PDB file of C-alpha atoms in Angstrom:
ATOM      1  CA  UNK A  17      -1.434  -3.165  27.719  1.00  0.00           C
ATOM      2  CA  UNK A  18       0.377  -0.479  29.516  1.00  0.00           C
ATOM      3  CA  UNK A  19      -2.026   0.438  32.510  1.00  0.00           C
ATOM      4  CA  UNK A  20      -2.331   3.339  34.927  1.00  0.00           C
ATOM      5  CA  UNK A  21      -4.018   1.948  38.082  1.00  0.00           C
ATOM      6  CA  UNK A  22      -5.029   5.034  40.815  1.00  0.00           C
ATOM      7  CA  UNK A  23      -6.473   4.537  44.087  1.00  0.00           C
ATOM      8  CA  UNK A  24      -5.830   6.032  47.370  1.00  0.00           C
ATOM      9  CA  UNK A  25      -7.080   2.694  49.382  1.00  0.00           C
ATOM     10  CA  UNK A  26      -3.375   0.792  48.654  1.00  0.00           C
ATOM     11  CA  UNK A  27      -5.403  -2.677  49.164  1.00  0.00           C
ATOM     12  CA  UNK A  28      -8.153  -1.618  46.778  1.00  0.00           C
ATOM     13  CA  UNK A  29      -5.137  -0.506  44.300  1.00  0.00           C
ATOM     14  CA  UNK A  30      -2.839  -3.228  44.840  1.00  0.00           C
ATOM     15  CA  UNK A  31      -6.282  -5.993  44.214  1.00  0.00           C
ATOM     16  CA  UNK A  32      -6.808  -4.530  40.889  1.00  0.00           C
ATOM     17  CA  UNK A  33      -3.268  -4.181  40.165  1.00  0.00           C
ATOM     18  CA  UNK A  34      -2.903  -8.417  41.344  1.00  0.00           C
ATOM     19  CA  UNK A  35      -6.054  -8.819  38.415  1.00  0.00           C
ATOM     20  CA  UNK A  36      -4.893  -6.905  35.552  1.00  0.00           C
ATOM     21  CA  UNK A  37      -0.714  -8.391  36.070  1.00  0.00           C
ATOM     22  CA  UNK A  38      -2.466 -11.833  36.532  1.00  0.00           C
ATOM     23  CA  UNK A  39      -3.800 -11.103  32.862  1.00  0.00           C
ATOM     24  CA  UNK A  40      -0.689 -10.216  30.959  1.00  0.00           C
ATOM     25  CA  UNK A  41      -1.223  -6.492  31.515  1.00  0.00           C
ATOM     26  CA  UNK A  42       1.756  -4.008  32.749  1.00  0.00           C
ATOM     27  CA  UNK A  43       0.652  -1.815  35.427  1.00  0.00           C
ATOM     28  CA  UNK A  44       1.670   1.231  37.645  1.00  0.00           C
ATOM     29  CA  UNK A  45       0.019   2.215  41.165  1.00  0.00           C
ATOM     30  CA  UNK A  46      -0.036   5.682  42.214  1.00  0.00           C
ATOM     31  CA  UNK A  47      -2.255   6.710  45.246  1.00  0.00           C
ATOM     32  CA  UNK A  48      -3.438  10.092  43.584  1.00  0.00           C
ATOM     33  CA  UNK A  49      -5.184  11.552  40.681  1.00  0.00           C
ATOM     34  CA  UNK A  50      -2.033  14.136  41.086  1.00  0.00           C
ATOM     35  CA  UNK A  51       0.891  11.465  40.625  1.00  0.00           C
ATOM     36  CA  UNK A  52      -1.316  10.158  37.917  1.00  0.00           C
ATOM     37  CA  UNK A  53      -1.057  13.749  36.386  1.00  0.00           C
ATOM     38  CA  UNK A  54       2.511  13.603  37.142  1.00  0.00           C
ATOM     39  CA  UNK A  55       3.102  10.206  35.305  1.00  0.00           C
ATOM     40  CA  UNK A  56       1.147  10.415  32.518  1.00  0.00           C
ATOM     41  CA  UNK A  57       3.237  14.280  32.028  1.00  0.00           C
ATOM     42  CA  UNK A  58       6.003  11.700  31.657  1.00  0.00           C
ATOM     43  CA  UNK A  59       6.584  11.172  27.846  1.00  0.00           C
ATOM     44  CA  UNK A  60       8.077   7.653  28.461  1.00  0.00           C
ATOM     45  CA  UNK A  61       5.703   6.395  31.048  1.00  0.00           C
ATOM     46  CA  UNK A  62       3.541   5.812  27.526  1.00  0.00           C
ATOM     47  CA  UNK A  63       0.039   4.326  29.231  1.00  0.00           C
ATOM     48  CA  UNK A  64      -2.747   2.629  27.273  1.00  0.00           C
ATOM     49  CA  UNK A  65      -5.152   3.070  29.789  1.00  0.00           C
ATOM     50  CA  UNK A  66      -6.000   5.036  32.936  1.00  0.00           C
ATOM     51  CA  UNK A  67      -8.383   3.070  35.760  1.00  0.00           C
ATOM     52  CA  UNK A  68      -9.185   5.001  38.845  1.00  0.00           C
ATOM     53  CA  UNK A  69     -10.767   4.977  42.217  1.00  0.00           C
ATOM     54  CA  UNK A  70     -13.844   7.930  41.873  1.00  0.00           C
ATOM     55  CA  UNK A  71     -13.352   8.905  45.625  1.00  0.00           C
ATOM     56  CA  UNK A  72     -10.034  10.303  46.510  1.00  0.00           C
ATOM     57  CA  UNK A  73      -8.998  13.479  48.363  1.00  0.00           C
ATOM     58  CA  UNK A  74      -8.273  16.329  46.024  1.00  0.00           C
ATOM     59  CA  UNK A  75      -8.464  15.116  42.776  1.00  0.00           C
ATOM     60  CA  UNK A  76     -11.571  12.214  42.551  1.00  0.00           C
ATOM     61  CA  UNK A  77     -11.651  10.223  39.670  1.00  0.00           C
ATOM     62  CA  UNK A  78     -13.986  12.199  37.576  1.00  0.00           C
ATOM     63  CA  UNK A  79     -12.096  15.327  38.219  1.00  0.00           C
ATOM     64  CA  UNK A  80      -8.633  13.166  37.110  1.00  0.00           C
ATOM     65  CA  UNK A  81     -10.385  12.032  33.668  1.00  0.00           C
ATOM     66  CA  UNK A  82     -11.770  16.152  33.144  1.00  0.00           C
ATOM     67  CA  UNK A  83      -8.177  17.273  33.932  1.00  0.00           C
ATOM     68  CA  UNK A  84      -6.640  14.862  31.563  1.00  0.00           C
ATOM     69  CA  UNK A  85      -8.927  15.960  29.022  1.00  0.00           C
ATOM     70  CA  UNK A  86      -8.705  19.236  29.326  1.00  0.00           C
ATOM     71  CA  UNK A  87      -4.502  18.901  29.217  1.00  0.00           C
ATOM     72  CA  UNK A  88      -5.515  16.950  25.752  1.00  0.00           C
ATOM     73  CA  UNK A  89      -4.422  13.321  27.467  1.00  0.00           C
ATOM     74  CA  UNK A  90      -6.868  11.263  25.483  1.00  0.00           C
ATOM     75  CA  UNK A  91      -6.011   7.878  27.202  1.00  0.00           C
ATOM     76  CA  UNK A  92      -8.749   5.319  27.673  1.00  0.00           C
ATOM     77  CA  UNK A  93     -10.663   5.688  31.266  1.00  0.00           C
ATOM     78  CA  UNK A  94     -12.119   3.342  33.505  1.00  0.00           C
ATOM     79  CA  UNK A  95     -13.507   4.751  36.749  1.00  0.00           C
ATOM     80  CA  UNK A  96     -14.322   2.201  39.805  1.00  0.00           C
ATOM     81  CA  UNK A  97     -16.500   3.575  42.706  1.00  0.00           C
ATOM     82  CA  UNK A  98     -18.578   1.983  45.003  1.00  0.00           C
ATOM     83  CA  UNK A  99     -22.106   4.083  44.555  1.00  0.00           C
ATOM     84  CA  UNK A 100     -24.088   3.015  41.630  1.00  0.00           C
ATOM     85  CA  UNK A 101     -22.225   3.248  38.303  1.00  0.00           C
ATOM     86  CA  UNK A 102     -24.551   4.342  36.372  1.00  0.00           C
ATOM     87  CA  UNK A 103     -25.119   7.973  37.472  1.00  0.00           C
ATOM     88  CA  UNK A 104     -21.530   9.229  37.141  1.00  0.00           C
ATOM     89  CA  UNK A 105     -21.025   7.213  33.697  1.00  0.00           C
ATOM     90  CA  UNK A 106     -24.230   9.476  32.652  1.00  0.00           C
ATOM     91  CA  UNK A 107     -21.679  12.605  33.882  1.00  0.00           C
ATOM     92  CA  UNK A 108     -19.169  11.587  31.752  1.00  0.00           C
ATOM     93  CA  UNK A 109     -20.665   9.393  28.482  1.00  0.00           C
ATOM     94  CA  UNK A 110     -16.968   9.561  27.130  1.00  0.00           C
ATOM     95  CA  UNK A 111     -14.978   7.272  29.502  1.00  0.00           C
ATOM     96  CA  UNK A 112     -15.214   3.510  29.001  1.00  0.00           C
ATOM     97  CA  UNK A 113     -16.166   2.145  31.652  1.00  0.00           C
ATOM     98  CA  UNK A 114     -17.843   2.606  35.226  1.00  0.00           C
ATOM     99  CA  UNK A 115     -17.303  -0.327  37.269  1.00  0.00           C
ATOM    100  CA  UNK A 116     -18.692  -1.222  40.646  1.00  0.00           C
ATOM    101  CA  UNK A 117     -15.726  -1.877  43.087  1.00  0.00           C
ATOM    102  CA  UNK A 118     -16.733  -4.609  44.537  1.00  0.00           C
ATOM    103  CA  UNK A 119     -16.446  -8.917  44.919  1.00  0.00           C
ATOM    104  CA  UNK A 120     -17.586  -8.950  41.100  1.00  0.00           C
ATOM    105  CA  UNK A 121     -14.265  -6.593  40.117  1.00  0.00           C
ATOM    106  CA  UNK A 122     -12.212 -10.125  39.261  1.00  0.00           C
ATOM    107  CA  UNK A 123     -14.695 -10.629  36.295  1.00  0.00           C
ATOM    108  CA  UNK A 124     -15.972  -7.016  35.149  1.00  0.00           C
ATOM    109  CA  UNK A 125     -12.408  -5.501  35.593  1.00  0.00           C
ATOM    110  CA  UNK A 126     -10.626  -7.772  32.837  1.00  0.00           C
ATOM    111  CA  UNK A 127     -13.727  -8.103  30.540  1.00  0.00           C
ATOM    112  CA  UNK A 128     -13.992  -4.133  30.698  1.00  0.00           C
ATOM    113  CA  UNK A 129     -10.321  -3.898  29.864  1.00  0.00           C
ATOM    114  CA  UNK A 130     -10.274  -7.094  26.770  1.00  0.00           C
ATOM    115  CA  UNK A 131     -13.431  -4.665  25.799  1.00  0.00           C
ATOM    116  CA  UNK A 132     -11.256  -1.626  25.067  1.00  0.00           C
TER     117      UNK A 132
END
């Protein structure tokens, strides 16, 4: 699976990235919900799924999947934050997955993504 990792943290980004190239995926780092933008404007960028950091200067992670949505980019969403997942999945029913970003992220991240 083609996957669009964003996260401003580079460690945070770079650990998910590490999980998700460990299991067979193909990912791309950006460090903003507006270089995500940017690549998935690309037409040959081509991603299957979008996962992204919720807090970020700018453009957080719920803004990013409204704004894709509302360009018509109907790519698959998972959002990581580190609050409680629950309340901001209620915000937005439609992506699929919230994930906590945390020590369990080795074992939710790729059994949220074999979900999709």
């Amino acid at each position: 699976m083609r996957i669009l990792i964003v996260d401003d943290d580079p460690f945070a980004g770079a650990m998910a990235e590490a999980i998700l190239d460990a299991e067979g995926h193909d990912c791309k780092l950006v460090e903003s919900g507006v270089e995500a933008l940017d690549a998935l404007g690309e037409a040959h960028e081509g991603f299957d799924l979008v996962i992204s950091d919720m807090h970020m200067p700018l453009l957080s992670g719920l803004d990013l999947f409204r704004e894709m949505r509302e360009r018509g980019i109907s790519t698959a969403f998972v959002l990581l934050t580190g609050d409680d997942p629950e309340p901001l999945h209620s915000q937005a029913p439609e992506i699929a997955a919230c994930l906590m970003k945390d020590a369990s992220l080795e074992v939710t991240l790729p059994a949220a993504v074999a979900g999709l």
